[in-house]
PDB file of C-alpha atoms in Angstrom:
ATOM      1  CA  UNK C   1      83.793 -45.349 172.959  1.00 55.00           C
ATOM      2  CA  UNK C   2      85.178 -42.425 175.034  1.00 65.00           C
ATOM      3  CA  UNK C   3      81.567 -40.964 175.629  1.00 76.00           C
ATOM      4  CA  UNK C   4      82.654 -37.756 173.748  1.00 79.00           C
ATOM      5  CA  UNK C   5      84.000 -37.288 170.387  1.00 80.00           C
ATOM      6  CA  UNK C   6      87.531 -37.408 169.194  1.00 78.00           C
ATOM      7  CA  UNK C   7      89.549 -34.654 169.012  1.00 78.00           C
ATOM      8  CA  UNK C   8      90.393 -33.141 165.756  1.00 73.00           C
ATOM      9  CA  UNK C   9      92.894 -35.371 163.657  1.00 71.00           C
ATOM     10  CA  UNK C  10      92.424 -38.486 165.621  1.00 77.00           C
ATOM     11  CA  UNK C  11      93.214 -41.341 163.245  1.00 76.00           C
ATOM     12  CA  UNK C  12      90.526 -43.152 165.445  1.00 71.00           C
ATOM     13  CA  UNK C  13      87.883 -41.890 164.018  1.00 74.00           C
ATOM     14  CA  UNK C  14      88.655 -42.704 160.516  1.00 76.00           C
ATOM     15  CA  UNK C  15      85.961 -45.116 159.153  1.00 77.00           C
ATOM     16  CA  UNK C  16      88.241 -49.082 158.420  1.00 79.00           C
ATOM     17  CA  UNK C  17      88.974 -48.084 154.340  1.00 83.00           C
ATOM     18  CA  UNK C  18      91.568 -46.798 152.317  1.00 89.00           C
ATOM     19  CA  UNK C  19      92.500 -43.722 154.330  1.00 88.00           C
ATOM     20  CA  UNK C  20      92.702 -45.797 157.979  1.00 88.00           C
ATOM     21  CA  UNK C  21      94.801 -47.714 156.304  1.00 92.00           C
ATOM     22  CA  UNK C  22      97.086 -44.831 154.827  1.00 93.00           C
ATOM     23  CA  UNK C  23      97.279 -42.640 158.124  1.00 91.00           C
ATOM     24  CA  UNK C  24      97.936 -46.015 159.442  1.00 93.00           C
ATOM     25  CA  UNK C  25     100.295 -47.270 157.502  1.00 96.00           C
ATOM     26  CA  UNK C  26     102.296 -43.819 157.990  1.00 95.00           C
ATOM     27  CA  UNK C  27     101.848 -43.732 161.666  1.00 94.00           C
ATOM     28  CA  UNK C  28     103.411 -47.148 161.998  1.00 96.00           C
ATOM     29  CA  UNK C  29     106.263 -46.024 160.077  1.00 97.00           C
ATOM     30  CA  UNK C  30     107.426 -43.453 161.779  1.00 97.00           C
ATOM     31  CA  UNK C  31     106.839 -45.514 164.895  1.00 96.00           C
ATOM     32  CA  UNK C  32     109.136 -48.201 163.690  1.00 96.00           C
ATOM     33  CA  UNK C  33     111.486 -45.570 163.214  1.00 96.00           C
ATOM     34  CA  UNK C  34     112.009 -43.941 166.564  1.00 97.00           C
ATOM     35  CA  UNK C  35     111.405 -47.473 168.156  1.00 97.00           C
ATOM     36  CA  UNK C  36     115.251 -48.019 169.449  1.00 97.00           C
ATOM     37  CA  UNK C  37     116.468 -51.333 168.281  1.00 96.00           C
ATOM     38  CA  UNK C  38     115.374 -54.297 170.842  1.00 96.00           C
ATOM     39  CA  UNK C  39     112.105 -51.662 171.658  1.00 97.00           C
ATOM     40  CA  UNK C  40     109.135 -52.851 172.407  1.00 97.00           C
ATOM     41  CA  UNK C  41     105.326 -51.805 171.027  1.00 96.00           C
ATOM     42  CA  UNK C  42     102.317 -53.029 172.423  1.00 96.00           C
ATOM     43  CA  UNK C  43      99.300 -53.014 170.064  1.00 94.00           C
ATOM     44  CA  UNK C  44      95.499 -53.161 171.381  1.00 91.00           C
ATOM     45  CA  UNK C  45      92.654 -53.542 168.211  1.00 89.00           C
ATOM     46  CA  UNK C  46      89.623 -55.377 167.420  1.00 84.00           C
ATOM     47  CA  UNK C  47      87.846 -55.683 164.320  1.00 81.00           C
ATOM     48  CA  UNK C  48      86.041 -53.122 162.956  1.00 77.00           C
ATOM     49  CA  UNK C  49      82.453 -53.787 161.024  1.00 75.00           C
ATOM     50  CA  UNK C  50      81.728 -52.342 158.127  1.00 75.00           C
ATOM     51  CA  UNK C  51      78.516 -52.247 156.229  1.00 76.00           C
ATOM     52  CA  UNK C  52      77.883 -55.404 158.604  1.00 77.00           C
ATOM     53  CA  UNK C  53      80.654 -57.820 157.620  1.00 81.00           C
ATOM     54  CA  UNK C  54      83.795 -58.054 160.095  1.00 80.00           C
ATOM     55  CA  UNK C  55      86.681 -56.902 158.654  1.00 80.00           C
ATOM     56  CA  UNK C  56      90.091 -58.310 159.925  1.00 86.00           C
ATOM     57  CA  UNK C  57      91.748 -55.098 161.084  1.00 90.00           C
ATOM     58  CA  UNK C  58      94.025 -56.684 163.597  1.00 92.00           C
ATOM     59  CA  UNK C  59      95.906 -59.274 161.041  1.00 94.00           C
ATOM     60  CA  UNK C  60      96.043 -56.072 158.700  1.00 94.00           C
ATOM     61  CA  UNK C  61      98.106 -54.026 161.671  1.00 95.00           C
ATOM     62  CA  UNK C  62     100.074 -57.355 162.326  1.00 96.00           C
ATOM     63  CA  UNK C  63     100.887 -57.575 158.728  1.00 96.00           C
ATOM     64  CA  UNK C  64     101.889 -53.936 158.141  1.00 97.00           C
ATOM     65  CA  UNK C  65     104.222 -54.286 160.972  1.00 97.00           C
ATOM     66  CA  UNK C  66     105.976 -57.102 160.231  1.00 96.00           C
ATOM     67  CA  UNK C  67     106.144 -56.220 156.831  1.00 96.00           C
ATOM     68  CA  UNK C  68     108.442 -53.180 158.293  1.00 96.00           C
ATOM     69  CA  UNK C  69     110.762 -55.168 160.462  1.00 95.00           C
ATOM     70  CA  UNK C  70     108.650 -55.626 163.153  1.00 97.00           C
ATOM     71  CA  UNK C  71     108.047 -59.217 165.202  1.00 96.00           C
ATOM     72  CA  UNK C  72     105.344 -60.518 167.309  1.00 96.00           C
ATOM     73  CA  UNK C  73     106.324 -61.710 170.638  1.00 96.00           C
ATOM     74  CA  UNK C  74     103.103 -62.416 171.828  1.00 96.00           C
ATOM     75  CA  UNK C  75      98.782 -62.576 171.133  1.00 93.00           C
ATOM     76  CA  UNK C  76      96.622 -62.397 173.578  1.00 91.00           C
ATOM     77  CA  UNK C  77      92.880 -62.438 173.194  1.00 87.00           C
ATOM     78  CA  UNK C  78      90.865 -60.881 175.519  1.00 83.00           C
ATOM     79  CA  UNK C  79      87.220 -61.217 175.595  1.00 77.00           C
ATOM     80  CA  UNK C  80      85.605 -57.292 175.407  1.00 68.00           C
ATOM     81  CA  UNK C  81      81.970 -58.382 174.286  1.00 60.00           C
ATOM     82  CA  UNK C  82      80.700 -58.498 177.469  1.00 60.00           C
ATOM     83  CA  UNK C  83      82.259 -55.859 178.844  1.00 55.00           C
ATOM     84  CA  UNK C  84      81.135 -54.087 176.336  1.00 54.00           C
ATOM     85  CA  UNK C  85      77.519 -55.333 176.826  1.00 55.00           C
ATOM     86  CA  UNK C  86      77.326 -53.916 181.218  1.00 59.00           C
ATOM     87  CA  UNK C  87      79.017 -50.535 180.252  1.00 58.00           C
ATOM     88  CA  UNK C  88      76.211 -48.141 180.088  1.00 60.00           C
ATOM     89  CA  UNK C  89      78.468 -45.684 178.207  1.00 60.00           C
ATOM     90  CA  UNK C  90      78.512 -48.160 175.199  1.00 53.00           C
ATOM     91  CA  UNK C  91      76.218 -46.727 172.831  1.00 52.00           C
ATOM     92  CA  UNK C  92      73.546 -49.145 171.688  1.00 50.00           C
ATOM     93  CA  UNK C  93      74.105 -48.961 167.901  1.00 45.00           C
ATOM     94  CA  UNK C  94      77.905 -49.253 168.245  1.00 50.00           C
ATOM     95  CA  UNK C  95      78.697 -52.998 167.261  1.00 50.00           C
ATOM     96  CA  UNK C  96      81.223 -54.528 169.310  1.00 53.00           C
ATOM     97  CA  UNK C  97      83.311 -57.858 168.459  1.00 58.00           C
ATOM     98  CA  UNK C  98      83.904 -60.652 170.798  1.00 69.00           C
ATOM     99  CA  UNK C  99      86.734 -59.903 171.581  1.00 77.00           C
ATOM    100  CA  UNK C 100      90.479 -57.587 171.318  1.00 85.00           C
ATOM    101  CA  UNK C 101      93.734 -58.375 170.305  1.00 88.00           C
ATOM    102  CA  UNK C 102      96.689 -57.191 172.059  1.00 93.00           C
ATOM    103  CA  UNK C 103      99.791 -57.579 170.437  1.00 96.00           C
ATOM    104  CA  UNK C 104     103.484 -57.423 171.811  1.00 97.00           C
ATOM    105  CA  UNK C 105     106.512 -56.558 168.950  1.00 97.00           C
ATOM    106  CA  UNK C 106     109.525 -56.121 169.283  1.00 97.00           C
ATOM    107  CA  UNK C 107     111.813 -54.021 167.130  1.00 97.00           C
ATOM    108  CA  UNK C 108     115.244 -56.591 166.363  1.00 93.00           C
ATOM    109  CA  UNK C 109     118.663 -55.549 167.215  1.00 91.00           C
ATOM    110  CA  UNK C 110     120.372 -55.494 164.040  1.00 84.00           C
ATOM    111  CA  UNK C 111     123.171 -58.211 164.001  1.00 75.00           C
ATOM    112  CA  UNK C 112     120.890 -61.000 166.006  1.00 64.00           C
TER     113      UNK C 112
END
């Protein structure tokens, strides 16, 4: 939470469905495509919560990309709850997961 809303457009305030996943989806393409071969893309996301069940938005990124060429280099969990908890510019209704998963991927150099 930025303490402000999102600008106009901002795929980060679509709602986990099926259009965060198409404006996603598309996003990551065209990343993957201007990514120069050997590039690197770092990938911060936690789960979002829907109707009050977790659902596994992270694994769905981590699938997309790999599923364009992409591969994970490294996971690293970081605990946000917390956090989350002290910063008085967290809204209280806004429900916050454990924890955020940052993801390293590398584009491959065709050939190796």
């Amino acid at each position: 939470y930025l303490g402000r809303d999102p600008r106009s457009g901002n795929a980060g305030a679509l709602a986990w469905g099926d259009d965060y996943r198409a404006a996603h989806a598309q996003i990551w393409a065209e990343s993957v495509r201007v990514l120069a071969p050997g590039g690197l893309c770092i990938l911060s996301v936690a789960d979002h919560f829907k109707h009050n069940k977790k659902q596994d938005v992270p694994k769905w990124h981590v699938v997309t990309l790999d599923e364009m060429g992409m591969e994970v280099l490294r996971t690293v969990r970081m605990n946000i709850r917390e956090a989350a908890a002290n910063d008085s510019k967290t809204p209280q209704w806004l429900q916050v997961d454990e924890c955020e998963w940052v993801f390293v991927l590398r584009k491959p150099t065709p050939g190796k």
